Amino acid sequence: MTFTVVRRGGSLLKHLHVSDAFSRPIRVAIGQGHARRICFSTRRTALRPIAHKLPASTVLSRQLINTFATEAEGGKTSKSSDGTKKKKATKKKKAAKKPKKAKKRGLTEKQKEAKKARDQRQLIKDLKAAALEPPKKLSENYWNLAVMSKLAEAQQTSQKGSQAFKAATDLAKTISAEEKERFASIAASNKAANVAAYDQWIKSHTPLQIKDANLARRRLAKLKKSSVPQLRDDRLVKRPRTAFVHYFVERTEGGDFKHMAAKDITSRVTEEWRGMTDYEKEKYRRLQEADKERYLREYREVYGEDPASVKSDSESS
């Protein structure tokens, strides 16, 4: 613990009568527990007590002094070049390094093929849902009706599977003229019922839904490499004709190519079109522009949106 000078003493020595103790400044050591007795041989005058009774608050206990000494020793400071005191900088802890993310491994060829197959199956499933499923048709063929009516009779003879179907076919061949006429009447009635059911089902969907369903059907046909019939709906907007198509329709409706095959007709009309001048083609180009305007107008009215070609043009601009 550091020592203090009498004239610079703290609260412990401020009550001392320094004038009677010293004639000049002298450093006096103060004990930690109590102030030692001071004697002077150089001064013969009567001494009076140099300290009054100290208040209890000014007396520091040994434990408290030791505490101050410990804190003073712990809080050491260093002097800078300009004489000011500054505390030593504490060392900063290094931030813990973040663990590196493990690199994702690429898929193997086998895994890629499996993923491609899964994606293909999911795409076909989604397209089938968008393609819509029309109501099942009743049989419109009298022969099929006759075979199906005889199948129950063939199954009663304990025949099953292909044998029962073969037996029903044989029985259908033996039907009378009256039965044949009855089955033909049922077939005609079923055909009319199918048309009514189909029209009702079509009208239960919006034209935009039918258009999107046909688009999905075209994609299904391409993916499955099979024929997927388009849905028939008179409300659908007809696509615009090109100038060549207008010319082709005009030429074939005249009846000049009745004796020719379809392939030969196409080749002949294409050759004629290529030999025409711009002035001769101008008529059909005007028809093309008028038909395009009709298509855009009807498309917005029926589907409530612009065609994809118009959307792409507006986005690019």
GROMACS .gro file of C-alpha atoms in nm:
model
  317
    1MET     CA    1   0.000   0.000   0.000
    2THR     CA    2   0.130   0.352  -0.076
    3PHE     CA    3   0.225   0.602   0.202
    4THR     CA    4   0.080   0.953   0.229
    5VAL     CA    5   0.247   1.283   0.333
    6VAL     CA    6   0.114   1.466   0.637
    7ARG     CA    7   0.028   1.784   0.450
    8ARG     CA    8  -0.123   1.577   0.170
    9GLY     CA    9  -0.296   1.332   0.402
   10GLY     CA   10  -0.639   1.200   0.339
   11SER     CA   11  -0.936   1.188   0.567
   12LEU     CA   12  -0.737   1.002   0.835
   13LEU     CA   13  -0.485   1.287   0.897
   14LYS     CA   14  -0.689   1.596   0.829
   15HIS     CA   15  -0.762   1.645   1.202
   16LEU     CA   16  -0.390   1.652   1.309
   17HIS     CA   17  -0.239   1.979   1.444
   18VAL     CA   18   0.056   1.984   1.216
   19SER     CA   19   0.189   2.321   1.337
   20ASP     CA   20   0.274   2.179   1.681
   21ALA     CA   21   0.439   1.869   1.544
   22PHE     CA   22   0.673   2.003   1.277
   23SER     CA   23   0.863   2.314   1.200
   24ARG     CA   24   0.910   2.212   0.845
   25PRO     CA   25   0.753   1.954   0.613
   26ILE     CA   26   0.858   1.604   0.702
   27ARG     CA   27   0.734   1.278   0.559
   28VAL     CA   28   0.586   1.061   0.833
   29ALA     CA   29   0.507   0.696   0.785
   30ILE     CA   30   0.161   0.597   0.893
   31GLY     CA   31   0.096   0.239   0.997
   32GLN     CA   32  -0.180   0.046   0.844
   33GLY     CA   33  -0.354  -0.032   1.173
   34HIS     CA   34  -0.308   0.297   1.370
   35ALA     CA   35  -0.099   0.618   1.377
   36ARG     CA   36   0.232   0.569   1.558
   37ARG     CA   37   0.327   0.797   1.847
   38ILE     CA   38   0.552   1.084   1.741
   39CYS     CA   39   0.819   1.236   1.974
   40PHE     CA   40   1.043   1.534   1.913
   41SER     CA   41   1.361   1.614   2.113
   42THR     CA   42   1.430   1.936   1.931
   43ARG     CA   43   1.128   2.118   2.070
   44ARG     CA   44   1.103   2.186   2.447
   45THR     CA   45   0.761   2.347   2.452
   46ALA     CA   46   0.481   2.153   2.598
   47LEU     CA   47   0.319   1.934   2.356
   48ARG     CA   48  -0.050   1.916   2.319
   49PRO     CA   49  -0.229   1.631   2.159
   50ILE     CA   50  -0.195   1.661   1.787
   51ALA     CA   51  -0.502   1.458   1.719
   52HIS     CA   52  -0.850   1.496   1.852
   53LYS     CA   53  -1.078   1.206   1.882
   54LEU     CA   54  -1.133   1.090   1.527
   55PRO     CA   55  -1.480   1.015   1.410
   56ALA     CA   56  -1.561   0.651   1.356
   57SER     CA   57  -1.629   0.712   0.989
   58THR     CA   58  -1.269   0.825   0.929
   59VAL     CA   59  -1.108   0.517   1.073
   60LEU     CA   60  -1.054   0.258   0.811
   61SER     CA   61  -1.044  -0.101   0.912
   62ARG     CA   62  -0.754  -0.319   0.810
   63GLN     CA   63  -0.986  -0.524   0.590
   64LEU     CA   64  -1.110  -0.216   0.404
   65ILE     CA   65  -0.758  -0.076   0.361
   66ASN     CA   66  -0.639  -0.407   0.227
   67THR     CA   67  -0.930  -0.404  -0.012
   68PHE     CA   68  -0.833  -0.060  -0.142
   69ALA     CA   69  -0.471  -0.169  -0.172
   70THR     CA   70  -0.569  -0.474  -0.372
   71GLU     CA   71  -0.783  -0.267  -0.608
   72ALA     CA   72  -0.507  -0.007  -0.647
   73GLU     CA   73  -0.253  -0.271  -0.735
   74GLY     CA   74  -0.492  -0.442  -0.976
   75GLY     CA   75  -0.579  -0.126  -1.170
   76LYS     CA   76  -0.231  -0.032  -1.281
   77THR     CA   77  -0.205   0.238  -1.542
   78SER     CA   78   0.076   0.342  -1.769
   79LYS     CA   79   0.191   0.695  -1.846
   80SER     CA   80   0.204   0.813  -2.202
   81SER     CA   81   0.467   1.044  -2.346
   82ASP     CA   82   0.259   1.355  -2.267
   83GLY     CA   83   0.226   1.262  -1.901
   84THR     CA   84  -0.136   1.153  -1.912
   85LYS     CA   85  -0.233   0.820  -1.769
   86LYS     CA   86  -0.394   0.563  -1.985
   87LYS     CA   87  -0.515   0.214  -1.920
   88LYS     CA   88  -0.359  -0.079  -2.088
   89ALA     CA   89  -0.575  -0.212  -2.370
   90THR     CA   90  -0.724  -0.550  -2.304
   91LYS     CA   91  -0.666  -0.816  -2.564
   92LYS     CA   92  -0.966  -0.897  -2.779
   93LYS     CA   93  -1.069  -1.256  -2.816
   94LYS     CA   94  -1.041  -1.392  -3.166
   95ALA     CA   95  -1.377  -1.467  -3.326
   96ALA     CA   96  -1.442  -1.832  -3.379
   97LYS     CA   97  -1.416  -1.937  -3.740
   98LYS     CA   98  -1.742  -2.037  -3.905
   99PRO     CA   99  -1.748  -2.395  -4.021
  100LYS     CA  100  -1.726  -2.427  -4.396
  101LYS     CA  101  -2.033  -2.558  -4.574
  102ALA     CA  102  -1.990  -2.897  -4.724
  103LYS     CA  103  -1.997  -2.893  -5.102
  104LYS     CA  104  -2.300  -3.062  -5.257
  105ARG     CA  105  -2.215  -3.363  -5.457
  106GLY     CA  106  -2.355  -3.385  -5.807
  107LEU     CA  107  -2.598  -3.655  -5.910
  108THR     CA  108  -2.469  -3.966  -6.076
  109GLU     CA  109  -2.585  -4.060  -6.424
  110LYS     CA  110  -2.819  -4.321  -6.279
  111GLN     CA  111  -2.971  -4.066  -6.039
  112LYS     CA  112  -3.011  -3.815  -6.320
  113GLU     CA  113  -3.199  -4.069  -6.530
  114ALA     CA  114  -3.424  -4.157  -6.235
  115LYS     CA  115  -3.498  -3.788  -6.170
  116LYS     CA  116  -3.574  -3.730  -6.538
  117ALA     CA  117  -3.818  -4.023  -6.538
  118ARG     CA  118  -3.991  -3.890  -6.224
  119ASP     CA  119  -4.023  -3.543  -6.373
  120GLN     CA  120  -4.164  -3.692  -6.694
  121ARG     CA  121  -4.427  -3.890  -6.505
  122GLN     CA  122  -4.525  -3.586  -6.302
  123LEU     CA  123  -4.551  -3.372  -6.616
  124ILE     CA  124  -4.778  -3.627  -6.786
  125LYS     CA  125  -4.992  -3.645  -6.472
  126ASP     CA  126  -5.030  -3.266  -6.464
  127LEU     CA  127  -5.109  -3.251  -6.837
  128LYS     CA  128  -5.377  -3.518  -6.803
  129ALA     CA  129  -5.541  -3.315  -6.528
  130ALA     CA  130  -5.534  -3.003  -6.747
  131ALA     CA  131  -5.654  -3.193  -7.056
  132LEU     CA  132  -5.995  -3.259  -6.898
  133GLU     CA  133  -6.180  -3.588  -6.938
  134PRO     CA  134  -6.510  -3.577  -7.131
  135PRO     CA  135  -6.801  -3.802  -7.028
  136LYS     CA  136  -6.784  -4.162  -7.140
  137LYS     CA  137  -6.987  -4.241  -7.449
  138LEU     CA  138  -7.263  -4.495  -7.477
  139SER     CA  139  -7.220  -4.754  -7.746
  140GLU     CA  140  -7.329  -4.624  -8.088
  141ASN     CA  141  -7.278  -4.954  -8.277
  142TYR     CA  142  -7.560  -5.207  -8.294
  143TRP     CA  143  -7.314  -5.497  -8.323
  144ASN     CA  144  -7.139  -5.408  -8.000
  145LEU     CA  145  -7.476  -5.381  -7.831
  146ALA     CA  146  -7.572  -5.726  -7.957
  147VAL     CA  147  -7.247  -5.886  -7.833
  148MET     CA  148  -7.277  -5.725  -7.491
  149SER     CA  149  -7.636  -5.842  -7.459
  150LYS     CA  150  -7.533  -6.200  -7.539
  151LEU     CA  151  -7.231  -6.191  -7.304
  152ALA     CA  152  -7.448  -6.230  -6.996
  153GLU     CA  153  -7.612  -6.533  -7.159
  154ALA     CA  154  -7.271  -6.684  -7.239
  155GLN     CA  155  -7.148  -6.633  -6.881
  156GLN     CA  156  -7.446  -6.827  -6.749
  157THR     CA  157  -7.301  -7.141  -6.910
  158SER     CA  158  -6.999  -7.121  -6.671
  159GLN     CA  159  -6.773  -6.976  -6.939
  160LYS     CA  160  -6.531  -6.700  -6.838
  161GLY     CA  161  -6.293  -6.454  -6.997
  162SER     CA  162  -6.210  -6.493  -7.364
  163GLN     CA  163  -6.421  -6.809  -7.395
  164ALA     CA  164  -6.730  -6.624  -7.274
  165PHE     CA  165  -6.664  -6.337  -7.517
  166LYS     CA  166  -6.619  -6.580  -7.807
  167ALA     CA  167  -6.945  -6.752  -7.717
  168ALA     CA  168  -7.125  -6.414  -7.701
  169THR     CA  169  -6.991  -6.325  -8.046
  170ASP     CA  170  -7.125  -6.649  -8.188
  171LEU     CA  171  -7.465  -6.587  -8.031
  172ALA     CA  172  -7.477  -6.230  -8.172
  173LYS     CA  173  -7.436  -6.368  -8.522
  174THR     CA  174  -7.762  -6.559  -8.483
  175ILE     CA  175  -7.985  -6.267  -8.380
  176SER     CA  176  -8.307  -6.217  -8.570
  177ALA     CA  177  -8.394  -5.919  -8.792
  178GLU     CA  178  -8.622  -5.781  -8.520
  179GLU     CA  179  -8.337  -5.793  -8.264
  180LYS     CA  180  -8.099  -5.632  -8.510
  181GLU     CA  181  -8.345  -5.349  -8.569
  182ARG     CA  182  -8.392  -5.303  -8.195
  183PHE     CA  183  -8.016  -5.279  -8.136
  184ALA     CA  184  -7.985  -5.030  -8.424
  185SER     CA  185  -8.254  -4.814  -8.267
  186ILE     CA  186  -8.073  -4.822  -7.932
  187ALA     CA  187  -7.747  -4.724  -8.105
  188ALA     CA  188  -7.910  -4.421  -8.270
  189SER     CA  189  -8.061  -4.316  -7.940
  190ASN     CA  190  -7.723  -4.351  -7.768
  191LYS     CA  191  -7.559  -4.135  -8.034
  192ALA     CA  192  -7.804  -3.852  -7.974
  193ALA     CA  193  -7.758  -3.887  -7.598
  194ASN     CA  194  -7.379  -3.871  -7.638
  195VAL     CA  195  -7.400  -3.548  -7.839
  196ALA     CA  196  -7.624  -3.386  -7.577
  197ALA     CA  197  -7.403  -3.500  -7.287
  198TYR     CA  198  -7.087  -3.378  -7.462
  199ASP     CA  199  -7.233  -3.036  -7.541
  200GLN     CA  200  -7.353  -2.998  -7.185
  201TRP     CA  201  -7.009  -3.095  -7.052
  202ILE     CA  202  -6.833  -2.851  -7.289
  203LYS     CA  203  -7.060  -2.565  -7.183
  204SER     CA  204  -6.978  -2.637  -6.818
  205HIS     CA  205  -6.625  -2.507  -6.889
  206THR     CA  206  -6.513  -2.166  -7.009
  207PRO     CA  207  -6.366  -2.125  -7.359
  208LEU     CA  208  -6.030  -2.046  -7.200
  209GLN     CA  209  -6.037  -2.377  -7.009
  210ILE     CA  210  -6.115  -2.568  -7.328
  211LYS     CA  211  -5.835  -2.386  -7.512
  212ASP     CA  212  -5.585  -2.471  -7.237
  213ALA     CA  213  -5.711  -2.831  -7.233
  214ASN     CA  214  -5.644  -2.864  -7.606
  215LEU     CA  215  -5.296  -2.721  -7.555
  216ALA     CA  216  -5.230  -2.985  -7.289
  217ARG     CA  217  -5.365  -3.254  -7.523
  218ARG     CA  218  -5.123  -3.150  -7.796
  219ARG     CA  219  -4.832  -3.173  -7.553
  220LEU     CA  220  -4.952  -3.515  -7.434
  221ALA     CA  221  -4.969  -3.641  -7.789
  222LYS     CA  222  -4.611  -3.523  -7.847
  223LEU     CA  223  -4.477  -3.678  -7.525
  224LYS     CA  224  -4.659  -4.010  -7.557
  225LYS     CA  225  -4.620  -4.017  -7.936
  226SER     CA  226  -4.984  -4.113  -7.975
  227SER     CA  227  -5.305  -3.955  -8.094
  228VAL     CA  228  -5.494  -3.745  -7.838
  229PRO     CA  229  -5.812  -3.596  -7.991
  230GLN     CA  230  -5.883  -3.227  -7.948
  231LEU     CA  231  -6.197  -3.109  -7.771
  232ARG     CA  232  -6.462  -2.966  -8.003
  233ASP     CA  233  -6.607  -2.632  -7.903
  234ASP     CA  234  -6.775  -2.385  -8.139
  235ARG     CA  235  -6.690  -2.100  -7.902
  236LEU     CA  236  -6.316  -2.135  -7.968
  237VAL     CA  237  -6.163  -1.857  -8.176
  238LYS     CA  238  -6.044  -1.968  -8.519
  239ARG     CA  239  -5.683  -1.888  -8.597
  240PRO     CA  240  -5.614  -1.629  -8.871
  241ARG     CA  241  -5.534  -1.747  -9.221
  242THR     CA  242  -5.220  -1.653  -9.408
  243ALA     CA  243  -5.227  -1.501  -9.755
  244PHE     CA  244  -5.134  -1.837  -9.910
  245VAL     CA  245  -5.415  -2.019  -9.724
  246HIS     CA  246  -5.667  -1.765  -9.852
  247TYR     CA  247  -5.544  -1.829 -10.206
  248PHE     CA  248  -5.545  -2.208 -10.153
  249VAL     CA  249  -5.908  -2.209 -10.031
  250GLU     CA  250  -6.016  -1.993 -10.322
  251ARG     CA  251  -5.851  -2.222 -10.578
  252THR     CA  252  -5.977  -2.553 -10.433
  253GLU     CA  253  -6.336  -2.434 -10.390
  254GLY     CA  254  -6.364  -2.370 -10.763
  255GLY     CA  255  -6.368  -2.742 -10.846
  256ASP     CA  256  -6.072  -2.731 -11.088
  257PHE     CA  257  -5.884  -3.008 -10.907
  258LYS     CA  258  -6.156  -3.267 -10.841
  259HIS     CA  259  -5.975  -3.529 -11.043
  260MET     CA  260  -5.644  -3.482 -10.856
  261ALA     CA  261  -5.517  -3.631 -10.527
  262ALA     CA  262  -5.476  -3.404 -10.224
  263LYS     CA  263  -5.095  -3.422 -10.240
  264ASP     CA  264  -5.093  -3.323 -10.607
  265ILE     CA  265  -5.337  -3.040 -10.543
  266THR     CA  266  -5.109  -2.892 -10.274
  267SER     CA  267  -4.805  -2.911 -10.501
  268ARG     CA  268  -4.993  -2.750 -10.790
  269VAL     CA  269  -5.133  -2.458 -10.588
  270THR     CA  270  -4.796  -2.397 -10.418
  271GLU     CA  271  -4.628  -2.376 -10.756
  272GLU     CA  272  -4.889  -2.127 -10.877
  273TRP     CA  273  -4.841  -1.911 -10.567
  274ARG     CA  274  -4.467  -1.891 -10.613
  275GLY     CA  275  -4.514  -1.777 -10.973
  276MET     CA  276  -4.747  -1.488 -10.884
  277THR     CA  277  -4.632  -1.126 -10.876
  278ASP     CA  278  -4.653  -0.903 -10.565
  279TYR     CA  279  -4.941  -0.717 -10.725
  280GLU     CA  280  -5.137  -1.043 -10.768
  281LYS     CA  281  -5.063  -1.144 -10.406
  282GLU     CA  282  -5.170  -0.806 -10.266
  283LYS     CA  283  -5.537  -0.910 -10.257
  284TYR     CA  284  -5.466  -1.211 -10.035
  285ARG     CA  285  -5.231  -1.013  -9.811
  286ARG     CA  286  -5.511  -0.767  -9.739
  287LEU     CA  287  -5.734  -1.062  -9.650
  288GLN     CA  288  -5.460  -1.184  -9.415
  289GLU     CA  289  -5.442  -0.848  -9.233
  290ALA     CA  290  -5.820  -0.828  -9.198
  291ASP     CA  291  -5.835  -1.183  -9.063
  292LYS     CA  292  -5.560  -1.104  -8.812
  293GLU     CA  293  -5.756  -0.807  -8.677
  294ARG     CA  294  -6.064  -1.028  -8.649
  295TYR     CA  295  -5.863  -1.288  -8.455
  296LEU     CA  296  -5.722  -1.036  -8.206
  297ARG     CA  297  -6.064  -0.884  -8.146
  298GLU     CA  298  -6.240  -1.218  -8.091
  299TYR     CA  299  -5.953  -1.355  -7.881
  300ARG     CA  300  -5.986  -1.071  -7.630
  301GLU     CA  301  -6.366  -1.098  -7.625
  302VAL     CA  302  -6.381  -1.477  -7.577
  303TYR     CA  303  -6.073  -1.551  -7.364
  304GLY     CA  304  -6.040  -1.220  -7.182
  305GLU     CA  305  -5.668  -1.185  -7.257
  306ASP     CA  306  -5.424  -1.113  -7.537
  307PRO     CA  307  -5.270  -1.388  -7.752
  308ALA     CA  308  -4.924  -1.513  -7.659
  309SER     CA  309  -4.773  -1.342  -7.964
  310VAL     CA  310  -4.904  -1.002  -7.854
  311LYS     CA  311  -4.782  -1.059  -7.495
  312SER     CA  312  -4.431  -1.145  -7.610
  313ASP     CA  313  -4.418  -0.839  -7.837
  314SER     CA  314  -4.526  -0.605  -7.554
  315GLU     CA  315  -4.275  -0.757  -7.310
  316SER     CA  316  -3.986  -0.726  -7.555
  317SER     CA  317  -4.069  -0.363  -7.626
   0.00000   0.00000   0.00000
